[in-house]
Amino acid sequence: MDNNTKINRIKELTDLLNLASRVYYQEGREIMPNIDYDKYYDELLDLEKETGFRLANSPSQNVGYDIISELPKERHEKPMLSLDKTKSADELIDWLNGKRGVLSWKLDGITCVVTYENGKLVKAVTRGNGEIGEVVTPNARFFENLPGQIPFEGKLIIRGEAVISYSDFDRINEEIEDTAARYKNPRNLCSGSVRQLDPSVTSGRHVRLIVFTLVSAEGTAEHPEVPDFGNSFSSQYDWLEKQGFEVVEHRFTDASTLKDDIEYYKKKIPEYDIPSDGLVLAFEDIAYGISLGRTAKFPRSSIAFKWQDETAETVLRDIDWSASRTGLINPVAVFDPVELEGTTVSRASVHNVSIVEELQLGIGDTITVYKANMIIPQISDNLTRSGRLAIPDHCPVCGGKTEIRRDSTAALLYCLNESCPAKKVKSFELMTSRNALNIDGLSDKTLEKLAGEGFIHEYSDLFGLDRYRDSIAQLEGFGEKSADNLINAAKEASATELYRMIYGLGIPGVGLAGAKLICRKFNNELDRVISADRDSLMEIDGIGPVLADSFTAFFADAENRRITSELAEKLSFVTDASDHSELPQVFSGKTFVITGELNSFSNRREAQELIERLGGKATGSVSSKTDYLINNDKTSQSSKNKTAAKLGVPVITEDEFIEMIPKEAKNV
C-alpha cells in the first residue's frame, strides 16, 4: 500500500468512525458492532502513525466543541494585499512579459492563514481587513478536508480559501422552508460558518479549505529538513498534496497557451462545484515575482483575471415587488428579453431599495444587464437614470403600509401588517408546488389574487374553488375557461400520495425524501403518521433527533393537526407510484453521483429516482462515501472525476449503470 493509498484509507476510516460515533451518541443506535469499531480504530491509529497524516476531525483526537463568546483578533505578520485585476487576456500576456506562469481558480469563499507546528494544526486566522484577522482555530479543526496532523514536523504556514460547494449550499438551503430566510450565496454561508462562535455549527456545513499558497516552511532543531522547492510553484503544490492538503486546480502556462488555458477554465464553469469569481495568474518563478515588489495596494507577483461579462442593453418595463414570509419586500426588475451567455433573460433581482436608489431606476429606462460570474442575472448600469421609480408605500399582497428600514449596509422594504397573507401565500406555493400537490396553473400571482379575494384561507379551500367559479372568472387575467381549468386542476390533484401532502405542510427540516421515508415507515396511514413518536421516527434510517423533534412538535400543535385533517378529507390518497418496495434493493447502502449528459434517461432526476427505488442514494458531490460516479465521459477532467480518482471511486458510464439494474426495474 503506497502512501497516497494509506492517506485515502485514513480519510475513509475517519468518515466511517465519526459517522458511527455520531449515530451512537446523538441518535442512540449502532451501525457496527463494537468489535468492528475497535478494529477500524486500531487500523486508523496505525496508519496515522505510519504516515504522520491525521485529519483535524480524527476520532483519535477526541476533539470537542469549544464554544466561545467572541472571536479573538490577531494582526498578520505581513499584510495580505488584494490583487490587481484585469478582464483582458492580452493584458495578462503583457503582464507575463515572456515568463512562465501558473493559472488557477480565484475561489470565492473566505481566505484563511493556517499554521502547523510539530506536524499539528495550531492556528487558523481569517484574512479580515488584510492586516487584522479573526482567530478561527476551533472551527478550522472541523473543516472536512483539513489535516489536523501532517508528516512535516517543522513550522508550516499556508494560505487557502475556505469554501462551501454549490451542492452543499443547495442542500442546506433546501432544508430551510422559509425562502426569505435562505442564504443568498455560498460565500455568505461560508463566511458565517467559518466565523461561528459554536464550532458544532461549522462541523455540519461541509466547509473545505483549498490551499493556494505556501507562505513558509521552516525546519526545527530536531527536524531541520525542508524540501527544496526549486523556486517553483509546481514543486510546492506537489509537496503540499503529499502532506494531505487539497490544492487549488492549476495549469502552467505562457504567452502561447494562456488564451487556451483561460478557455479551458471558462468551459468548466457550468459544472465546477466550487464558487469562483475568476482566475489568478502568478509567476512560476517565485523569486522573480517577489523581486518585483509591490505597490501600495497590490503585490506585483500575481494578478486576478475577472471574466469579461457579456452585457446587453435593454429597457426596464416593470419592477415586481415580491413579499416574503418574513415581511421583507424584494424588488425584481422585468425588462425586454435579451440573450446572455447562451440563454434568454428577462428578469433580475435588484436585491433591495439601496440598489434601486443607487441606480436611479425608472420604468422605461435603458439599462445594461449581465450575468454575474456568468450565472446570475444582474443590472450593471442604468444609462438614462430617470429616478422615477416610486418605492411602494403599500404592500403588494395585503395593501398594508410599508416601511423602509436602513442599517449600515442597506435599505430594506418591509410590510408592517402582522396579518399580511404573504406568509400564507408562500405556504400555499409550497403546498401546490410540483413535489407537493402539483396543482397546475396556481402561480404565486394567482394565489395572491385568490387570497386577496378571500377565496382561500386554509389548504382545504383549494378544493372548494367551485363555490367561487363565477367570481374567479371575473378576475383580471381570467375568464370562464381559465376558471374551469383551475377548478379541474385542483380536482385532478386531489388524488395524490400521502408523502406529497406531508411535504407540502412545510414542517421544518422535512424535505421530500424525509416525507417519503416517514410515510413508508407507517404504511402510508395518515393517523399513524401524524401520531408518530420520536423513538419510532428515529428508527428510520436517515431520520435523526432534530428532524424527529421537529416532526413531533409540528403535530403536537392542535391547530396543525386540524388543518392537516381537514385537508386530508378533501384528498384521496393513492399508492406512491415511486414506492416499488417489491423491487430488489440491489443498491441498498450504495451512494451514486451523476454528472454530465445522459442519453437513456430524460434527466438526472429520473436516474436519481430509480436509484432510490432500488434502495440506493443519489448525492450531488463526490466524497469518500460515494460508491460510483456516473459519467459518460470517463476521461473528463471535471472536478468530480478528479475527486473520484483521488478517492478511488469507480467512474462508470450510463450503459454500465443500466447493466446493474435488474430486469424487473427497467420497465418501471
mmCIF file of N, CA, C and O in Angstrom, residues 493-540:
data_model
loop_
_atom_site.group_PDB
_atom_site.id
_atom_site.type_symbol
_atom_site.label_atom_id
_atom_site.label_comp_id
_atom_site.label_asym_id
_atom_site.label_seq_id
_atom_site.Cartn_x
_atom_site.Cartn_y
_atom_site.Cartn_z
ATOM 1 N N ALA A 493 -55.664 17.002 -8.908
ATOM 2 C CA ALA A 493 -54.575 16.918 -7.929
ATOM 3 C C ALA A 493 -55.029 16.320 -6.608
ATOM 4 O O ALA A 493 -54.190 15.965 -5.779
ATOM 5 N N SER A 494 -56.331 16.217 -6.394
ATOM 6 C CA SER A 494 -56.825 15.712 -5.106
ATOM 7 C C SER A 494 -56.536 14.226 -4.929
ATOM 8 O O SER A 494 -56.561 13.716 -3.810
ATOM 9 N N ALA A 495 -56.271 13.520 -6.038
ATOM 10 C CA ALA A 495 -55.816 12.133 -5.942
ATOM 11 C C ALA A 495 -54.296 12.171 -5.913
ATOM 12 O O ALA A 495 -53.649 12.440 -6.926
ATOM 13 N N THR A 496 -53.723 11.918 -4.768
ATOM 14 C CA THR A 496 -52.282 12.133 -4.606
ATOM 15 C C THR A 496 -51.701 11.162 -3.597
ATOM 16 O O THR A 496 -52.439 10.413 -2.927
ATOM 17 N N GLU A 497 -50.373 11.163 -3.461
ATOM 18 C CA GLU A 497 -49.711 10.333 -2.471
ATOM 19 C C GLU A 497 -49.615 11.077 -1.144
ATOM 20 O O GLU A 497 -49.468 12.301 -1.121
ATOM 21 N N LEU A 498 -49.680 10.339 -0.056
ATOM 22 C CA LEU A 498 -49.656 10.941 1.274
ATOM 23 C C LEU A 498 -48.382 11.748 1.503
ATOM 24 O O LEU A 498 -48.418 12.838 2.081
ATOM 25 N N TYR A 499 -47.251 11.242 1.040
ATOM 26 C CA TYR A 499 -45.995 11.941 1.318
ATOM 27 C C TYR A 499 -45.974 13.329 0.701
ATOM 28 O O TYR A 499 -45.324 14.243 1.213
ATOM 29 N N ARG A 500 -46.687 13.527 -0.414
ATOM 30 C CA ARG A 500 -46.728 14.841 -1.053
ATOM 31 C C ARG A 500 -47.438 15.849 -0.145
ATOM 32 O O ARG A 500 -47.018 17.002 -0.033
ATOM 33 N N MET A 501 -48.517 15.418 0.489
ATOM 34 C CA MET A 501 -49.211 16.314 1.408
ATOM 35 C C MET A 501 -48.334 16.633 2.615
ATOM 36 O O MET A 501 -48.245 17.793 3.041
ATOM 37 N N ILE A 502 -47.678 15.607 3.156
ATOM 38 C CA ILE A 502 -46.819 15.816 4.325
ATOM 39 C C ILE A 502 -45.698 16.790 3.986
ATOM 40 O O ILE A 502 -45.398 17.714 4.753
ATOM 41 N N TYR A 503 -45.086 16.607 2.829
ATOM 42 C CA TYR A 503 -44.026 17.524 2.397
ATOM 43 C C TYR A 503 -44.564 18.941 2.251
ATOM 44 O O TYR A 503 -43.929 19.922 2.671
ATOM 45 N N GLY A 504 -45.753 19.082 1.667
ATOM 46 C CA GLY A 504 -46.329 20.397 1.414
ATOM 47 C C GLY A 504 -46.686 21.174 2.666
ATOM 48 O O GLY A 504 -46.888 22.393 2.598
ATOM 49 N N LEU A 505 -46.779 20.511 3.806
ATOM 50 C CA LEU A 505 -47.103 21.204 5.053
ATOM 51 C C LEU A 505 -45.977 22.118 5.519
ATOM 52 O O LEU A 505 -46.184 22.981 6.374
ATOM 53 N N GLY A 506 -44.777 21.925 4.965
ATOM 54 C CA GLY A 506 -43.666 22.804 5.333
ATOM 55 C C GLY A 506 -43.147 22.571 6.735
ATOM 56 O O GLY A 506 -42.710 23.514 7.410
ATOM 57 N N ILE A 507 -43.152 21.332 7.192
ATOM 58 C CA ILE A 507 -42.615 21.011 8.513
ATOM 59 C C ILE A 507 -41.115 21.272 8.490
ATOM 60 O O ILE A 507 -40.410 20.743 7.631
ATOM 61 N N PRO A 508 -40.591 22.095 9.378
ATOM 62 C CA PRO A 508 -39.164 22.444 9.341
ATOM 63 C C PRO A 508 -38.263 21.218 9.259
ATOM 64 O O PRO A 508 -38.357 20.307 10.084
ATOM 65 N N GLY A 509 -37.405 21.205 8.250
ATOM 66 C CA GLY A 509 -36.437 20.137 8.096
ATOM 67 C C GLY A 509 -36.923 18.924 7.327
ATOM 68 O O GLY A 509 -36.133 18.061 6.950
ATOM 69 N N VAL A 510 -38.243 18.823 7.089
ATOM 70 C CA VAL A 510 -38.797 17.644 6.412
ATOM 71 C C VAL A 510 -38.922 17.928 4.922
ATOM 72 O O VAL A 510 -39.859 18.593 4.479
ATOM 73 N N GLY A 511 -37.955 17.456 4.172
ATOM 74 C CA GLY A 511 -38.000 17.605 2.726
ATOM 75 C C GLY A 511 -38.757 16.463 2.094
ATOM 76 O O GLY A 511 -39.378 15.630 2.779
ATOM 77 N N LEU A 512 -38.697 16.392 0.779
ATOM 78 C CA LEU A 512 -39.449 15.378 0.048
ATOM 79 C C LEU A 512 -38.976 13.976 0.412
ATOM 80 O O LEU A 512 -39.793 13.078 0.655
ATOM 81 N N ALA A 513 -37.654 13.787 0.472
ATOM 82 C CA ALA A 513 -37.120 12.460 0.783
ATOM 83 C C ALA A 513 -37.520 12.025 2.197
ATOM 84 O O ALA A 513 -37.904 10.868 2.423
ATOM 85 N N GLY A 514 -37.446 12.965 3.158
ATOM 86 C CA GLY A 514 -37.835 12.646 4.529
ATOM 87 C C GLY A 514 -39.306 12.292 4.645
ATOM 88 O O GLY A 514 -39.685 11.362 5.370
ATOM 89 N N ALA A 515 -40.149 13.026 3.914
ATOM 90 C CA ALA A 515 -41.590 12.743 3.938
ATOM 91 C C ALA A 515 -41.862 11.348 3.383
ATOM 92 O O ALA A 515 -42.705 10.598 3.913
ATOM 93 N N LYS A 516 -41.150 10.969 2.330
ATOM 94 C CA LYS A 516 -41.317 9.625 1.761
ATOM 95 C C LYS A 516 -40.945 8.557 2.779
ATOM 96 O O LYS A 516 -41.662 7.561 2.962
ATOM 97 N N LEU A 517 -39.806 8.749 3.435
ATOM 98 C CA LEU A 517 -39.339 7.760 4.408
ATOM 99 C C LEU A 517 -40.340 7.578 5.551
ATOM 100 O O LEU A 517 -40.624 6.452 5.965
ATOM 101 N N ILE A 518 -40.850 8.689 6.035
ATOM 102 C CA ILE A 518 -41.775 8.625 7.173
ATOM 103 C C ILE A 518 -43.073 7.935 6.775
ATOM 104 O O ILE A 518 -43.583 7.065 7.497
ATOM 105 N N CYS A 519 -43.630 8.315 5.632
ATOM 106 C CA CYS A 519 -44.897 7.715 5.201
ATOM 107 C C CYS A 519 -44.730 6.224 4.915
ATOM 108 O O CYS A 519 -45.608 5.411 5.223
ATOM 109 N N ARG A 520 -43.590 5.859 4.334
ATOM 110 C CA ARG A 520 -43.341 4.442 4.047
ATOM 111 C C ARG A 520 -43.232 3.647 5.346
ATOM 112 O O ARG A 520 -43.725 2.519 5.442
ATOM 113 N N LYS A 521 -42.590 4.247 6.377
ATOM 114 C CA LYS A 521 -42.428 3.578 7.667
ATOM 115 C C LYS A 521 -43.781 3.213 8.270
ATOM 116 O O LYS A 521 -43.949 2.136 8.860
ATOM 117 N N PHE A 522 -44.764 4.105 8.102
ATOM 118 C CA PHE A 522 -46.067 3.887 8.731
ATOM 119 C C PHE A 522 -47.127 3.465 7.716
ATOM 120 O O PHE A 522 -48.320 3.738 7.880
ATOM 121 N N ASN A 523 -46.622 2.780 6.663
ATOM 122 C CA ASN A 523 -47.501 2.141 5.681
ATOM 123 C C ASN A 523 -48.499 3.115 5.055
ATOM 124 O O ASN A 523 -49.615 2.751 4.717
ATOM 125 N N ASN A 524 -48.089 4.376 4.927
ATOM 126 C CA ASN A 524 -48.917 5.408 4.294
ATOM 127 C C ASN A 524 -50.292 5.552 4.955
ATOM 128 O O ASN A 524 -51.287 5.837 4.282
ATOM 129 N N GLU A 525 -50.310 5.381 6.277
ATOM 130 C CA GLU A 525 -51.559 5.555 7.038
ATOM 131 C C GLU A 525 -51.477 6.885 7.779
ATOM 132 O O GLU A 525 -50.624 7.082 8.643
ATOM 133 N N LEU A 526 -52.387 7.810 7.435
ATOM 134 C CA LEU A 526 -52.323 9.174 7.956
ATOM 135 C C LEU A 526 -52.324 9.213 9.475
ATOM 136 O O LEU A 526 -51.517 9.923 10.086
ATOM 137 N N ASP A 527 -53.234 8.480 10.112
ATOM 138 C CA ASP A 527 -53.328 8.528 11.574
ATOM 139 C C ASP A 527 -52.015 8.107 12.230
ATOM 140 O O ASP A 527 -51.583 8.706 13.225
ATOM 141 N N ARG A 528 -51.381 7.085 11.672
ATOM 142 C CA ARG A 528 -50.116 6.613 12.240
ATOM 143 C C ARG A 528 -49.001 7.633 11.997
ATOM 144 O O ARG A 528 -48.134 7.834 12.851
ATOM 145 N N VAL A 529 -49.044 8.291 10.838
ATOM 146 C CA VAL A 529 -48.004 9.266 10.515
ATOM 147 C C VAL A 529 -48.055 10.453 11.469
ATOM 148 O O VAL A 529 -47.042 10.852 12.055
ATOM 149 N N ILE A 530 -49.245 11.049 11.639
ATOM 150 C CA ILE A 530 -49.327 12.262 12.459
ATOM 151 C C ILE A 530 -49.220 11.951 13.952
ATOM 152 O O ILE A 530 -48.996 12.855 14.760
ATOM 153 N N SER A 531 -49.346 10.686 14.315
ATOM 154 C CA SER A 531 -49.227 10.303 15.727
ATOM 155 C C SER A 531 -47.862 9.694 16.043
ATOM 156 O O SER A 531 -47.636 9.237 17.168
ATOM 157 N N ALA A 532 -46.975 9.698 15.073
ATOM 158 C CA ALA A 532 -45.661 9.063 15.263
ATOM 159 C C ALA A 532 -44.905 9.719 16.413
ATOM 160 O O ALA A 532 -44.892 10.947 16.547
ATOM 161 N N ASP A 533 -44.283 8.889 17.253
ATOM 162 C CA ASP A 533 -43.491 9.441 18.351
ATOM 163 C C ASP A 533 -42.020 9.509 17.961
ATOM 164 O O ASP A 533 -41.590 8.970 16.939
ATOM 165 N N ARG A 534 -41.255 10.163 18.783
ATOM 166 C CA ARG A 534 -39.842 10.423 18.490
ATOM 167 C C ARG A 534 -39.052 9.136 18.279
ATOM 168 O O ARG A 534 -38.274 9.007 17.321
ATOM 169 N N ASP A 535 -39.249 8.162 19.153
ATOM 170 C CA ASP A 535 -38.480 6.924 19.065
ATOM 171 C C ASP A 535 -38.786 6.173 17.776
ATOM 172 O O ASP A 535 -37.882 5.628 17.136
ATOM 173 N N SER A 536 -40.067 6.138 17.403
ATOM 174 C CA SER A 536 -40.448 5.440 16.174
ATOM 175 C C SER A 536 -39.833 6.105 14.953
ATOM 176 O O SER A 536 -39.372 5.432 14.021
ATOM 177 N N LEU A 537 -39.824 7.433 14.958
ATOM 178 C CA LEU A 537 -39.251 8.157 13.824
ATOM 179 C C LEU A 537 -37.752 7.904 13.710
ATOM 180 O O LEU A 537 -37.207 7.781 12.612
ATOM 181 N N MET A 538 -37.082 7.833 14.852
ATOM 182 C CA MET A 538 -35.624 7.664 14.822
ATOM 183 C C MET A 538 -35.203 6.244 14.462
ATOM 184 O O MET A 538 -34.025 5.979 14.260
ATOM 185 N N GLU A 539 -36.171 5.346 14.361
ATOM 186 C CA GLU A 539 -35.861 4.009 13.862
ATOM 187 C C GLU A 539 -35.642 4.020 12.352
ATOM 188 O O GLU A 539 -35.108 3.078 11.784
ATOM 189 N N ILE A 540 -36.052 5.111 11.706
ATOM 190 C CA ILE A 540 -35.944 5.221 10.252
ATOM 191 C C ILE A 540 -34.529 5.650 9.895
ATOM 192 O O ILE A 540 -34.029 6.653 10.400
#
